[in-house]
Amino acid sequence: MSLTRRSFIVSASAFALAGCQTTGKKTAATLTPPLESDPARMYAAMPDEQFPLPAINPRKIDPKYYRQLVDYSTNEPIGTIVVDTPQRFLYLTMENGQALRYGVGIGRAGFAWGGRANIAWKRKWPTWTPPKEMIKRQPELKKYAEGMKPGLKNPLGARALYIFENGKDTLYRLHGTSEVASIGRAVSSGCVRLLNQDICDLYDRVPANTRIVVHQEGDSLFS
């Protein structure tokens, strides 16, 4: 998987997200929103958000974790989210053997889910409710048993995509974070975290019921 010659930029008319197709043909459509090429603009402040997001200094991000267009070979349908936890990347599959790639932080050992599922819900500025198991491990979280209000300090960040397997909530999420240093590391309690600017971008590109594949070390999902 290597960067294309077009680096991080793709024209607004080049690619399609095919979340649901009624025929066997690939549908040509625009990539919305267009992919930004300048990291400073990519991670600029978002003052129009419900809770304005501050800018992220790109120098604090390993460039390999910048949002970018890459060559990507897979048998997964176009419009599938693929999380490669060993490499700390999330891919959104596209036409022409390419994908949008985002850097992610993943769950610590013992707190990781893997498998095939779908994104049942999408939420902007979600409420965070810690699972009972987490409250048992961390009693100080009991005050949030009925939910923590949205905001910059909320662990789910600016957006959350809820992972369901066979119609059942896995309790795992794709969500935002302001903790730049956590990207590329195994630090969370199982969820997949993206920079807030990246989860906002992904949120706008995928519909509910998008396929998701989460690949853990040593599994056979990609074989």
Tab-separated table of C-alpha atoms in Angstrom:
chain	number	residue	atom	x	y	z
A	1	MET	CA	0.000	0.000	0.000
A	2	SER	CA	1.675	3.204	-1.134
A	3	LEU	CA	0.686	6.798	-1.700
A	4	THR	CA	-0.491	7.602	-5.224
A	5	ARG	CA	1.317	10.147	-7.328
A	6	ARG	CA	-1.558	12.502	-6.640
A	7	SER	CA	-0.457	12.366	-3.010
A	8	PHE	CA	-3.295	13.351	-0.689
A	9	ILE	CA	-5.594	15.069	-3.187
A	10	VAL	CA	-8.406	13.689	-5.302
A	11	SER	CA	-10.650	15.633	-7.634
A	12	ALA	CA	-14.301	16.002	-6.802
A	13	SER	CA	-15.326	13.913	-9.785
A	14	ALA	CA	-12.975	10.972	-9.607
A	15	PHE	CA	-14.359	8.399	-7.202
A	16	ALA	CA	-17.517	6.900	-5.720
A	17	LEU	CA	-18.691	5.553	-2.435
A	18	ALA	CA	-20.965	2.606	-3.186
A	19	GLY	CA	-22.660	1.864	0.116
A	20	CYS	CA	-25.674	0.324	-1.571
A	21	GLN	CA	-25.895	-0.694	-5.237
A	22	THR	CA	-28.920	-1.947	-7.115
A	23	THR	CA	-26.844	-3.377	-9.961
A	24	GLY	CA	-23.546	-5.166	-10.231
A	25	LYS	CA	-21.929	-2.119	-11.861
A	26	LYS	CA	-19.796	0.389	-10.011
A	27	THR	CA	-21.457	3.769	-9.845
A	28	ALA	CA	-19.424	6.836	-10.823
A	29	ALA	CA	-20.016	9.679	-8.369
A	30	THR	CA	-18.179	12.499	-6.700
A	31	LEU	CA	-16.167	12.243	-3.540
A	32	THR	CA	-17.875	14.519	-1.038
A	33	PRO	CA	-16.285	16.384	0.595
A	34	PRO	CA	-13.142	16.611	-1.580
A	35	LEU	CA	-9.984	15.344	0.088
A	36	GLU	CA	-7.786	18.156	1.375
A	37	SER	CA	-4.091	18.048	0.457
A	38	ASP	CA	-2.646	20.525	2.967
A	39	PRO	CA	-2.346	19.086	6.502
A	40	ALA	CA	-2.644	22.569	8.019
A	41	ARG	CA	-6.057	23.010	6.388
A	42	MET	CA	-6.980	19.371	6.919
A	43	TYR	CA	-6.582	19.789	10.666
A	44	ALA	CA	-7.630	23.431	10.900
A	45	ALA	CA	-10.019	24.731	13.540
A	46	MET	CA	-13.727	24.023	12.966
A	47	PRO	CA	-15.404	27.065	14.554
A	48	ASP	CA	-18.881	26.271	13.223
A	49	GLU	CA	-19.210	23.055	15.203
A	50	GLN	CA	-21.676	22.877	18.129
A	51	PHE	CA	-18.569	22.862	20.300
A	52	PRO	CA	-15.902	24.644	18.216
A	53	LEU	CA	-12.957	22.368	17.536
A	54	PRO	CA	-9.474	23.847	17.941
A	55	ALA	CA	-6.861	23.383	15.237
A	56	ILE	CA	-4.410	20.485	15.521
A	57	ASN	CA	-0.746	21.210	14.851
A	58	PRO	CA	0.171	18.769	12.030
A	59	ARG	CA	3.692	18.538	13.458
A	60	LYS	CA	2.224	16.668	16.392
A	61	ILE	CA	0.941	13.937	14.046
A	62	ASP	CA	3.169	11.323	12.428
A	63	PRO	CA	2.650	12.083	8.688
A	64	LYS	CA	1.800	8.440	7.967
A	65	TYR	CA	-1.348	8.967	10.044
A	66	TYR	CA	-2.524	11.986	8.033
A	67	ARG	CA	-5.811	11.459	6.211
A	68	GLN	CA	-4.753	10.451	2.697
A	69	LEU	CA	-5.564	8.575	-0.487
A	70	VAL	CA	-3.625	5.320	-0.900
A	71	ASP	CA	-3.472	2.320	-3.182
A	72	TYR	CA	-5.284	-0.502	-1.426
A	73	SER	CA	-5.972	-4.019	-2.658
A	74	THR	CA	-8.961	-5.764	-1.073
A	75	ASN	CA	-11.908	-7.979	-1.935
A	76	GLU	CA	-14.209	-5.894	0.249
A	77	PRO	CA	-16.977	-3.968	-1.597
A	78	ILE	CA	-16.528	-0.287	-2.335
A	79	GLY	CA	-17.693	1.813	0.599
A	80	THR	CA	-16.549	-0.662	3.282
A	81	ILE	CA	-14.732	0.519	6.396
A	82	VAL	CA	-11.739	-1.703	7.150
A	83	VAL	CA	-9.819	-1.274	10.414
A	84	ASP	CA	-6.329	-2.759	10.406
A	85	THR	CA	-5.583	-2.702	14.123
A	86	PRO	CA	-2.027	-4.111	13.890
A	87	GLN	CA	-1.026	-1.225	11.609
A	88	ARG	CA	-3.275	1.397	13.318
A	89	PHE	CA	-5.072	2.377	10.114
A	90	LEU	CA	-8.696	2.706	9.064
A	91	TYR	CA	-9.513	2.408	5.356
A	92	LEU	CA	-12.620	3.469	3.454
A	93	THR	CA	-12.552	1.383	0.270
A	94	MET	CA	-13.027	3.156	-3.054
A	95	GLU	CA	-12.905	2.471	-6.772
A	96	ASN	CA	-9.789	1.754	-8.802
A	97	GLY	CA	-8.012	-0.164	-6.050
A	98	GLN	CA	-7.756	2.801	-3.735
A	99	ALA	CA	-8.946	3.835	-0.290
A	100	LEU	CA	-9.038	6.799	2.032
A	101	ARG	CA	-6.780	6.026	4.967
A	102	TYR	CA	-6.948	7.493	8.459
A	103	GLY	CA	-4.673	6.962	11.436
A	104	VAL	CA	-6.379	5.482	14.504
A	105	GLY	CA	-5.842	4.611	18.132
A	106	ILE	CA	-7.111	1.188	19.178
A	107	GLY	CA	-8.048	-0.811	22.257
A	108	ARG	CA	-5.517	-2.074	24.762
A	109	ALA	CA	-4.813	-5.800	24.903
A	110	GLY	CA	-7.852	-7.529	26.341
A	111	PHE	CA	-10.229	-4.719	25.334
A	112	ALA	CA	-10.439	-5.223	21.597
A	113	TRP	CA	-13.235	-6.428	19.328
A	114	GLY	CA	-12.766	-7.842	15.851
A	115	GLY	CA	-15.096	-9.140	13.192
A	116	ARG	CA	-17.582	-8.132	10.517
A	117	ALA	CA	-20.471	-5.861	11.373
A	118	ASN	CA	-22.190	-2.662	10.296
A	119	ILE	CA	-22.527	0.934	11.397
A	120	ALA	CA	-26.089	0.987	12.746
A	121	TRP	CA	-26.134	4.566	14.037
A	122	LYS	CA	-24.300	7.824	13.486
A	123	ARG	CA	-24.304	10.640	16.039
A	124	LYS	CA	-22.906	14.164	16.085
A	125	TRP	CA	-21.594	15.239	19.478
A	126	PRO	CA	-22.817	12.058	21.176
A	127	THR	CA	-23.533	11.399	24.820
A	128	TRP	CA	-21.087	8.947	26.368
A	129	THR	CA	-22.375	6.244	28.694
A	130	PRO	CA	-19.665	3.994	30.131
A	131	PRO	CA	-20.569	0.271	30.109
A	132	LYS	CA	-21.272	-1.382	33.447
A	133	GLU	CA	-18.076	-3.405	33.114
A	134	MET	CA	-16.059	-0.202	32.785
A	135	ILE	CA	-17.732	1.352	35.805
A	136	LYS	CA	-16.890	-1.779	37.773
A	137	ARG	CA	-13.228	-1.383	36.789
A	138	GLN	CA	-13.270	2.383	37.318
A	139	PRO	CA	-15.801	3.255	40.070
A	140	GLU	CA	-15.107	6.976	39.625
A	141	LEU	CA	-17.107	6.771	36.379
A	142	LYS	CA	-20.318	5.923	38.231
A	143	LYS	CA	-21.357	9.583	38.056
A	144	TYR	CA	-21.704	9.102	34.287
A	145	ALA	CA	-23.904	6.000	34.528
A	146	GLU	CA	-26.791	7.987	33.017
A	147	GLY	CA	-24.524	9.523	30.404
A	148	MET	CA	-21.946	12.279	30.029
A	149	LYS	CA	-23.130	15.333	28.124
A	150	PRO	CA	-21.531	16.124	24.744
A	151	GLY	CA	-18.586	18.485	24.644
A	152	LEU	CA	-14.863	18.782	24.055
A	153	LYS	CA	-14.104	16.694	27.159
A	154	ASN	CA	-16.503	13.896	26.221
A	155	PRO	CA	-14.484	10.717	25.413
A	156	LEU	CA	-16.469	10.150	22.191
A	157	GLY	CA	-15.449	13.496	20.773
A	158	ALA	CA	-17.248	15.221	17.904
A	159	ARG	CA	-18.785	12.163	16.236
A	160	ALA	CA	-19.512	8.503	16.923
A	161	LEU	CA	-20.319	5.595	14.622
A	162	TYR	CA	-21.950	2.692	16.473
A	163	ILE	CA	-20.899	-0.847	15.560
A	164	PHE	CA	-23.621	-3.523	15.582
A	165	GLU	CA	-23.076	-7.220	14.845
A	166	ASN	CA	-26.088	-9.256	13.732
A	167	GLY	CA	-28.397	-6.510	14.983
A	168	LYS	CA	-26.799	-6.368	18.441
A	169	ASP	CA	-24.793	-3.474	19.843
A	170	THR	CA	-21.181	-4.536	20.288
A	171	LEU	CA	-20.613	-1.510	22.595
A	172	TYR	CA	-17.667	-0.601	20.369
A	173	ARG	CA	-17.536	2.670	18.462
A	174	LEU	CA	-15.573	4.625	15.932
A	175	HIS	CA	-15.281	8.020	17.576
A	176	GLY	CA	-13.356	11.250	17.803
A	177	THR	CA	-10.615	12.272	20.180
A	178	SER	CA	-8.639	15.392	20.993
A	179	GLU	CA	-5.753	13.271	22.303
A	180	VAL	CA	-3.400	13.546	19.343
A	181	ALA	CA	-0.729	11.403	21.000
A	182	SER	CA	-3.135	8.431	21.190
A	183	ILE	CA	-3.240	8.009	17.396
A	184	GLY	CA	-1.091	5.058	16.391
A	185	ARG	CA	-1.214	3.568	19.877
A	186	ALA	CA	-3.215	0.944	21.792
A	187	VAL	CA	-4.692	2.999	24.620
A	188	SER	CA	-8.489	2.879	24.638
A	189	SER	CA	-10.940	0.447	26.224
A	190	GLY	CA	-11.634	-1.190	22.890
A	191	CYS	CA	-13.069	1.535	20.685
A	192	VAL	CA	-11.357	2.851	17.559
A	193	ARG	CA	-10.515	6.530	17.900
A	194	LEU	CA	-9.736	9.051	15.173
A	195	LEU	CA	-8.739	12.686	15.434
A	196	ASN	CA	-11.865	14.823	15.708
A	197	GLN	CA	-11.280	16.394	12.294
A	198	ASP	CA	-10.886	12.917	10.793
A	199	ILE	CA	-14.012	11.431	12.366
A	200	CYS	CA	-15.982	14.445	11.104
A	201	ASP	CA	-14.646	13.753	7.610
A	202	LEU	CA	-15.438	10.021	7.783
A	203	TYR	CA	-18.890	10.722	9.239
A	204	ASP	CA	-19.757	12.830	6.186
A	205	ARG	CA	-18.629	10.132	3.756
A	206	VAL	CA	-20.440	7.036	5.022
A	207	PRO	CA	-24.161	6.327	5.477
A	208	ALA	CA	-25.763	4.300	8.234
A	209	ASN	CA	-25.521	0.530	7.665
A	210	THR	CA	-22.055	0.855	6.151
A	211	ARG	CA	-20.129	-2.424	6.307
A	212	ILE	CA	-17.212	-2.530	8.741
A	213	VAL	CA	-14.468	-5.105	9.114
A	214	VAL	CA	-12.184	-4.885	12.150
A	215	HIS	CA	-9.041	-6.951	11.719
A	216	GLN	CA	-7.109	-8.009	14.822
A	217	GLU	CA	-3.604	-9.454	15.011
A	218	GLY	CA	-3.551	-13.098	13.953
A	219	ASP	CA	-7.143	-13.359	12.694
A	220	SER	CA	-8.127	-14.696	9.276
A	221	LEU	CA	-10.401	-11.902	8.046
A	222	PHE	CA	-7.999	-10.922	5.266
A	223	SER	CA	-6.985	-14.406	4.197
